[in-house]
Short mmCIF file of N, CA and C in Angstrom, two decimals:
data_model
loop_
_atom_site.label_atom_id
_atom_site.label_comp_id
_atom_site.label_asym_id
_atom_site.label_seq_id
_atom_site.Cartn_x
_atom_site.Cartn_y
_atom_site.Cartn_z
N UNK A 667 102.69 85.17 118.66
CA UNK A 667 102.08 86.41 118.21
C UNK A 667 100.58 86.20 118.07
N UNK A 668 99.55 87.22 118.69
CA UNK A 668 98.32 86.78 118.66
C UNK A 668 97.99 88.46 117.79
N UNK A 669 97.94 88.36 116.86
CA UNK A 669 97.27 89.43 115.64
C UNK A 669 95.53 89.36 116.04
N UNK A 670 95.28 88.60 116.52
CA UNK A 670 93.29 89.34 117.26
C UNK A 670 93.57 89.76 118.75
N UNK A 671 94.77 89.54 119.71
CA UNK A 671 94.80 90.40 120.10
C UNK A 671 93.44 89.55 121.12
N UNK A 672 93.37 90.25 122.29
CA UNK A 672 91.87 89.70 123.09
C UNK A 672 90.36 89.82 123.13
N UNK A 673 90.60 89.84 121.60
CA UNK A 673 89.83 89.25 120.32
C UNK A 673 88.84 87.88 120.32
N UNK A 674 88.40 87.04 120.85
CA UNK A 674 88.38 85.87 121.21
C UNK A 674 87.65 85.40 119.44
N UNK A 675 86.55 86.22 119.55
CA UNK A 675 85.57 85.88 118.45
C UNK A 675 86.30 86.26 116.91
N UNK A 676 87.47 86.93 116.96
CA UNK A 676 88.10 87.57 115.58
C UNK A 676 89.20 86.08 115.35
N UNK A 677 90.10 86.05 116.90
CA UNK A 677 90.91 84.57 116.61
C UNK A 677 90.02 83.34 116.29
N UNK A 678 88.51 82.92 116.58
CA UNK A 678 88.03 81.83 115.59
C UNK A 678 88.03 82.41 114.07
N UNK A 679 87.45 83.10 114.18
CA UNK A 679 87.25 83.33 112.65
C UNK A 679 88.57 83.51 111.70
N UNK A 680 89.65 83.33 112.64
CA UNK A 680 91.08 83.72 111.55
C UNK A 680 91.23 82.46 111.41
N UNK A 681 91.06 81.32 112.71
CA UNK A 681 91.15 79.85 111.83
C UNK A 681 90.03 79.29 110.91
N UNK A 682 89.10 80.16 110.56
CA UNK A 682 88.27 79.32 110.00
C UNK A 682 88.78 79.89 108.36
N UNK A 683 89.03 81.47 108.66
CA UNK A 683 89.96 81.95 107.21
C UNK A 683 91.06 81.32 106.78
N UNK A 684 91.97 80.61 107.72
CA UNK A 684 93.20 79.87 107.02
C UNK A 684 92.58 78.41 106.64
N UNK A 685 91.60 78.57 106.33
CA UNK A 685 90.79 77.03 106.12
C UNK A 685 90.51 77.51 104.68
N UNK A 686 90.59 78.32 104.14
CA UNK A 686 89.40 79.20 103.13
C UNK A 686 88.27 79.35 103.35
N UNK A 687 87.28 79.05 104.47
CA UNK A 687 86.17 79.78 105.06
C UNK A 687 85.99 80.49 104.84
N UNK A 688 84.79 81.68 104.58
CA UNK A 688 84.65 83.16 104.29
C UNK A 688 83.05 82.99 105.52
N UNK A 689 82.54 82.37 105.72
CA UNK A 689 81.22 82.29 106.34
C UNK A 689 81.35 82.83 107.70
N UNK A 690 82.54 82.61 108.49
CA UNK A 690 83.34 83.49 109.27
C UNK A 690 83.35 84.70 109.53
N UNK A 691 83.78 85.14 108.89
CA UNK A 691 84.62 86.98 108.92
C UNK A 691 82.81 87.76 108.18
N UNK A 692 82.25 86.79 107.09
CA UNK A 692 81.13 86.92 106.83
C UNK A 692 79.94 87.40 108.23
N UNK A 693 79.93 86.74 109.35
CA UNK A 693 79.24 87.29 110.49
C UNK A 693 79.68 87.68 111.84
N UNK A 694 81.05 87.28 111.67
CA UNK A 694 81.83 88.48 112.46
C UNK A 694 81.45 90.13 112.30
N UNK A 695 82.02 90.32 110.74
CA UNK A 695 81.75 91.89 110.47
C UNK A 695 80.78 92.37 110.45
N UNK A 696 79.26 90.99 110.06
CA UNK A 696 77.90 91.39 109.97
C UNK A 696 77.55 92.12 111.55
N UNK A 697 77.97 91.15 112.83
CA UNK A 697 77.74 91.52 113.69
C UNK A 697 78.25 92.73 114.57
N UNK A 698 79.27 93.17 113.81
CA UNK A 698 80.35 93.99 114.21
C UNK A 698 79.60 95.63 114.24
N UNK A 699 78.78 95.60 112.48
CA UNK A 699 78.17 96.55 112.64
C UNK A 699 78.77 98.09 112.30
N UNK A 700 78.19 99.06 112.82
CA UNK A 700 78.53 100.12 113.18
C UNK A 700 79.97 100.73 114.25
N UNK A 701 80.33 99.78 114.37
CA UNK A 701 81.39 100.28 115.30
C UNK A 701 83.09 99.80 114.79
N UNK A 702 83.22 101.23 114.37
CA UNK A 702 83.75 101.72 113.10
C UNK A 702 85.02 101.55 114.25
N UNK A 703 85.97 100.95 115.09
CA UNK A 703 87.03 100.85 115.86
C UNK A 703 87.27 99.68 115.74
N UNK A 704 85.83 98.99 116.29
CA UNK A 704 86.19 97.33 116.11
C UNK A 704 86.29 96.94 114.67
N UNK A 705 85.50 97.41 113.81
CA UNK A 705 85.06 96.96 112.37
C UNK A 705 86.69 96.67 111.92
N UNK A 706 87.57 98.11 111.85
CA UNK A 706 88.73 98.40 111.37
C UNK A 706 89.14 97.62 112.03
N UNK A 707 89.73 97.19 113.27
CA UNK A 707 90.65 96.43 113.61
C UNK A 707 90.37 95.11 113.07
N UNK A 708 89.41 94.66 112.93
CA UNK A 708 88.64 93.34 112.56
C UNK A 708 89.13 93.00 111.33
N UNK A 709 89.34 94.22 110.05
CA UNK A 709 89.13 94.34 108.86
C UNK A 709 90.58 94.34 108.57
N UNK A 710 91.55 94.76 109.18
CA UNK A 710 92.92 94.93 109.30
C UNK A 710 93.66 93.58 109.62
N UNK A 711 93.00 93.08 110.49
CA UNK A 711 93.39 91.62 110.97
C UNK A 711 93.26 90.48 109.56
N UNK A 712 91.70 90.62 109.72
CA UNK A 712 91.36 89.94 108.32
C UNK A 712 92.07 90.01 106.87
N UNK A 713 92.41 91.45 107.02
CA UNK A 713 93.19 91.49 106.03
C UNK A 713 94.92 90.99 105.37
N UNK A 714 95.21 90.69 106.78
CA UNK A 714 96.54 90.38 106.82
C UNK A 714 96.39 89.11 106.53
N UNK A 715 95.65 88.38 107.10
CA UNK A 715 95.50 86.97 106.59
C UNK A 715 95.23 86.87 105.16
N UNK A 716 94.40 87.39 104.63
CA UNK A 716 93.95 87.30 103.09
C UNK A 716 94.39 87.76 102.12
N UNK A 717 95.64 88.79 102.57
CA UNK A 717 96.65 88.94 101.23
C UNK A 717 97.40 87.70 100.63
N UNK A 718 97.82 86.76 102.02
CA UNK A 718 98.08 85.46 101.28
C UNK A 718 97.16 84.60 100.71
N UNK A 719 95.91 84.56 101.49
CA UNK A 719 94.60 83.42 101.07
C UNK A 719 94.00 83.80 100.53
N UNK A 720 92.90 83.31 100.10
CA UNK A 720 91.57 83.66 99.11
C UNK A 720 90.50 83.71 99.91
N UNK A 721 90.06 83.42 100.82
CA UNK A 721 88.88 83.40 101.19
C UNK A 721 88.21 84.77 100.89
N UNK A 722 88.97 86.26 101.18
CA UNK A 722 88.35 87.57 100.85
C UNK A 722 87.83 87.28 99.18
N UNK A 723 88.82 86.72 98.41
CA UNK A 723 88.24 86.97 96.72
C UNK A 723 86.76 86.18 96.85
N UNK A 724 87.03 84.85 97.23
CA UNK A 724 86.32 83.77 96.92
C UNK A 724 84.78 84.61 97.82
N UNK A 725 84.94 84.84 98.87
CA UNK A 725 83.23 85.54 99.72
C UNK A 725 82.95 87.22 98.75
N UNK A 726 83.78 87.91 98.23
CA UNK A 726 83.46 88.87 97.35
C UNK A 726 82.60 88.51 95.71
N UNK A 727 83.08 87.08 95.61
CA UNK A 727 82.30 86.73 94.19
C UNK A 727 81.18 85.86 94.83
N UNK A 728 81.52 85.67 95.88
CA UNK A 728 79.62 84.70 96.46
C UNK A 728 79.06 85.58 96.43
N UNK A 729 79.16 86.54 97.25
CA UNK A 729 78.13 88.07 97.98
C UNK A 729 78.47 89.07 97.48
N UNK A 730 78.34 89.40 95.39
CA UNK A 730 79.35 90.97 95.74
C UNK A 730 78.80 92.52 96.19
N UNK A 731 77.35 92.09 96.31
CA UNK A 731 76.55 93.25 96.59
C UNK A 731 77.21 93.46 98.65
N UNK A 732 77.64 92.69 99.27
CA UNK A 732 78.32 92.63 100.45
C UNK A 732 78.89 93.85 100.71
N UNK A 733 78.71 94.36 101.96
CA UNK A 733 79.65 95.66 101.97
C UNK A 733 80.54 95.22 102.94
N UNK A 734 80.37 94.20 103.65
CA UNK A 734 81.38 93.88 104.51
C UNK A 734 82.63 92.74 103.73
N UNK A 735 81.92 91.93 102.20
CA UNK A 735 82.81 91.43 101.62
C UNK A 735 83.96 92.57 100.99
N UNK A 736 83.16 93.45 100.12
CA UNK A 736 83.76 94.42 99.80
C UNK A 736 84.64 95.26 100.12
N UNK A 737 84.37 95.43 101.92
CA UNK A 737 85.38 96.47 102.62
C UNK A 737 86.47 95.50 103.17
N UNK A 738 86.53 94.28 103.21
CA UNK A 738 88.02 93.35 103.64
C UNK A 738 88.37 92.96 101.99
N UNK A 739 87.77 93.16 101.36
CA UNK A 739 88.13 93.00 99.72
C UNK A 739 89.50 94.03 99.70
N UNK A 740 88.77 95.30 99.48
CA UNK A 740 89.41 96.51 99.29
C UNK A 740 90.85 96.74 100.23
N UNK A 741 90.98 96.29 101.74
CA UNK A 741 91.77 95.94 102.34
C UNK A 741 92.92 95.08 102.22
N UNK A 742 92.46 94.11 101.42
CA UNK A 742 93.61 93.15 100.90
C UNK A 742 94.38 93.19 99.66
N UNK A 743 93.05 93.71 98.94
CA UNK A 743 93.77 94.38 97.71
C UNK A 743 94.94 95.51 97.94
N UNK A 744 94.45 96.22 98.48
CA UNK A 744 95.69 97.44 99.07
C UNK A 744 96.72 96.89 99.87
N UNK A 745 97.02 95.73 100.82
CA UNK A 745 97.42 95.35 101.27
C UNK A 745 98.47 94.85 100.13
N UNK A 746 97.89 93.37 99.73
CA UNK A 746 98.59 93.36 98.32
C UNK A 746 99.14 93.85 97.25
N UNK A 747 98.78 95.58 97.29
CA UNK A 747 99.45 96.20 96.61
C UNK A 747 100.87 97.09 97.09
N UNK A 748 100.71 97.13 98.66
CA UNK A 748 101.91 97.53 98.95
C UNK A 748 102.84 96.73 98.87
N UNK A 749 102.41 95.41 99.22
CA UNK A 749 103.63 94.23 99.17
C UNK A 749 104.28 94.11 97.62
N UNK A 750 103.79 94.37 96.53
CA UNK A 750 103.55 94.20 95.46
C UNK A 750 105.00 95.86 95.17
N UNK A 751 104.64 96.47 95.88
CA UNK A 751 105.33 97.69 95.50
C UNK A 751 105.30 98.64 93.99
N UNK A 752 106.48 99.33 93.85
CA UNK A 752 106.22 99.73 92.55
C UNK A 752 105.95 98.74 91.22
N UNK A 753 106.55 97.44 91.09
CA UNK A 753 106.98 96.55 89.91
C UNK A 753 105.52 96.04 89.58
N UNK A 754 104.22 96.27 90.52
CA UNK A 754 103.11 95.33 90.13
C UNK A 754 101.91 96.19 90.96
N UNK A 755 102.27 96.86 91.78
CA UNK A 755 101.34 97.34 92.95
C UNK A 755 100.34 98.51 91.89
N UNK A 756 100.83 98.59 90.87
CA UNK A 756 100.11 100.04 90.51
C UNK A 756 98.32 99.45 90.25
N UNK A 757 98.60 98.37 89.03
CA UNK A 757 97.08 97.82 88.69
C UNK A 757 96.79 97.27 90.02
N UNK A 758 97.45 96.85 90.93
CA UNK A 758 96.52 96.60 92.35
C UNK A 758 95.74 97.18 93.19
N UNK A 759 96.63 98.88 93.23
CA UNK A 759 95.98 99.86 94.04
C UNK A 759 94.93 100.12 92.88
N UNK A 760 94.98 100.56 91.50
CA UNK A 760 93.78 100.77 91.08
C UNK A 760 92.32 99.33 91.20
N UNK A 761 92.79 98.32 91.34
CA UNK A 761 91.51 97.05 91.78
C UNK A 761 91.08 97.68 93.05
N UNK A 762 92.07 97.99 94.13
CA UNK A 762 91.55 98.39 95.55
C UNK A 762 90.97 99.44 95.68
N UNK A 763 91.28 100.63 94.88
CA UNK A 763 90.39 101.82 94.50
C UNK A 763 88.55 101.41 93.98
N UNK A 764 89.13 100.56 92.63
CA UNK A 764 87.44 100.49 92.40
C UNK A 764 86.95 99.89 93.55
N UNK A 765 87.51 98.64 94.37
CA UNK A 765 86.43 98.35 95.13
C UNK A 765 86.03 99.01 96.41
N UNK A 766 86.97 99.89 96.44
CA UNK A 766 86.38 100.82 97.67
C UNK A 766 85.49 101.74 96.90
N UNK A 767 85.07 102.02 95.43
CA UNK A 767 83.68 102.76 95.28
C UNK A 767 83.09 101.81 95.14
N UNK A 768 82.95 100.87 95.08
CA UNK A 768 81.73 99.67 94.98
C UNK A 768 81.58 99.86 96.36
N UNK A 769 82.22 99.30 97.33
CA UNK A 769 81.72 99.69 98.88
C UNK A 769 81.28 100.51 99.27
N UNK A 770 81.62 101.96 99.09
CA UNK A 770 81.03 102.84 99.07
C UNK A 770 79.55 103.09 98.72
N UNK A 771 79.44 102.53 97.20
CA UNK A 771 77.70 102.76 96.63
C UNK A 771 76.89 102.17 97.55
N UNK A 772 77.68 100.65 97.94
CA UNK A 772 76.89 99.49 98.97
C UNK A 772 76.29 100.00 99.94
N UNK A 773 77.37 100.64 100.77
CA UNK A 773 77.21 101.25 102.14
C UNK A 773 77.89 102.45 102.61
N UNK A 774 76.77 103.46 101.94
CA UNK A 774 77.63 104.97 101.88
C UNK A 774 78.27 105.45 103.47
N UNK A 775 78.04 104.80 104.68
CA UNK A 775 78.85 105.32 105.77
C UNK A 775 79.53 104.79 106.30
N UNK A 776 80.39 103.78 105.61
CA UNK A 776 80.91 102.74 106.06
C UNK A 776 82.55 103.64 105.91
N UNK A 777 83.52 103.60 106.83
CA UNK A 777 84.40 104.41 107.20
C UNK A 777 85.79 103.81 106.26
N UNK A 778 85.75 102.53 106.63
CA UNK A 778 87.01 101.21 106.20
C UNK A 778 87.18 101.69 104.72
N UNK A 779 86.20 101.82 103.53
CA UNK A 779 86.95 101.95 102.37
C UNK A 779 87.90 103.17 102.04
N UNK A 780 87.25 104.35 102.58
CA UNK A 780 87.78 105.74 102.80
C UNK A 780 88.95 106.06 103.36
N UNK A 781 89.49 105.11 104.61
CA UNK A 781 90.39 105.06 104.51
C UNK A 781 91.87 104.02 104.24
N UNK A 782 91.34 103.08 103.45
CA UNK A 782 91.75 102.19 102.30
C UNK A 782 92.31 103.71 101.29
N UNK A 783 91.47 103.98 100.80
CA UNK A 783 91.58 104.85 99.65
C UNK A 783 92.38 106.17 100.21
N UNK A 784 92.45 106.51 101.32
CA UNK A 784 93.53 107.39 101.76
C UNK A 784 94.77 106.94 101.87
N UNK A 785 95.06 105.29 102.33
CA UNK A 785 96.33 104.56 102.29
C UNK A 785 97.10 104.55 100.86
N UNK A 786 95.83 104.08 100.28
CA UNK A 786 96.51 104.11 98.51
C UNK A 786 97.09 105.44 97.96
N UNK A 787 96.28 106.73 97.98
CA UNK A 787 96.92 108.07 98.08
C UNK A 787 98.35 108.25 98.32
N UNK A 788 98.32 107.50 99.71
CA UNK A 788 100.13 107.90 100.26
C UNK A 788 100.63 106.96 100.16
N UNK A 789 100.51 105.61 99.36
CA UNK A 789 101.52 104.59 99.35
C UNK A 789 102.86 104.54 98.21
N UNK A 790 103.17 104.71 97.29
CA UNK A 790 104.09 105.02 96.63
C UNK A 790 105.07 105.55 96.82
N UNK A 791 105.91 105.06 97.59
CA UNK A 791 107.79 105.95 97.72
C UNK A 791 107.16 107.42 98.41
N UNK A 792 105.93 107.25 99.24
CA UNK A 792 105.96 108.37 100.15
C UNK A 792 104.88 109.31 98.97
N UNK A 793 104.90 109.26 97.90
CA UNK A 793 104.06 110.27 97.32
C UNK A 793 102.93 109.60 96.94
N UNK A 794 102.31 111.08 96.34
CA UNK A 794 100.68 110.79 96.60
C UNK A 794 100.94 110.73 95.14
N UNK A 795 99.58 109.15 94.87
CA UNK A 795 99.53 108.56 93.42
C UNK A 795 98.08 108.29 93.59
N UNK A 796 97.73 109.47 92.18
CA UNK A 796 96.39 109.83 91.82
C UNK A 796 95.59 108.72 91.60
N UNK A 797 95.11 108.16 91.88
CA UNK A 797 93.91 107.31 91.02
C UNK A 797 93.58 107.43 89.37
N UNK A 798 93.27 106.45 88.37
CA UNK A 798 93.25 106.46 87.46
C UNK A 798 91.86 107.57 87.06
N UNK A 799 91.56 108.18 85.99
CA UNK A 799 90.94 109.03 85.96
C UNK A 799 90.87 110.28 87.44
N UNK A 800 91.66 110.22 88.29
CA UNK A 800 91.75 111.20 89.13
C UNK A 800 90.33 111.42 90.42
N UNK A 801 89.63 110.36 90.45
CA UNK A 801 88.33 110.29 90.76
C UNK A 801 89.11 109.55 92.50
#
């Protein structure tokens, strides 16, 4: 199974993430940029890896002003919160909520947290679960 896909530059950087590397995915996404197709797939990939690992926590507390730490942050967190389900997922989706408005303030056109925060909306047994304060 190749999850980057013909990816060449996303499959280094997934071994340098199962290393705990973050310096990786760190200029992958830097370089990635604006292109809100690749970014997401990039960010999706990344993310699957880092619900099990740390490297996303560990490069979010190096860089947290990062909008690219922030937006595979927010990704894993949500990620982790579906796996997590009802028994634990709730305080998770709300961590993945705040950090998709921290990403947001970072980098107001950045697409990835927005729809993070639309996933969290519809993740719960199919219904839509408000965000804390409703924000």
């Amino acid at each position: 199974m190749r999850p980057a896909r013909d990816d060449d530059a996303l499959r280094l950087v997934l071994e340098d993430a199962s290393m705990g590397r973050w310096e990786g995915p760190r200029d992958l996404l830097t370089s990635t940029g604006a292109d809100w197709d690749r970014r997401l797939f990039r960010l999706q990939v990344l993310a699957e890896a880092g619900a099990r690992l740390r490297f996303a926590d560990t490069w979010a507390k190096a860089e947290p002003r990062s909008p690219h730490a922030l937006a595979l942050l927010a990704n894993v967190q949500a990620l982790r919160a579906m796996i997590a389900g009802q028994s634990g997922g709730r305080s998770l989706m709300e961590e993945a909520w705040a950090t998709c408005r921290t990403a947001l303030g970072v980098w107001p056109d950045d697409v990835a947290p927005l729809l993070v925060m639309l996933a969290l909306l519809r993740t719960v047994n199919g219904h839509v679960v408000l965000p804390v304060g409703g924000q």
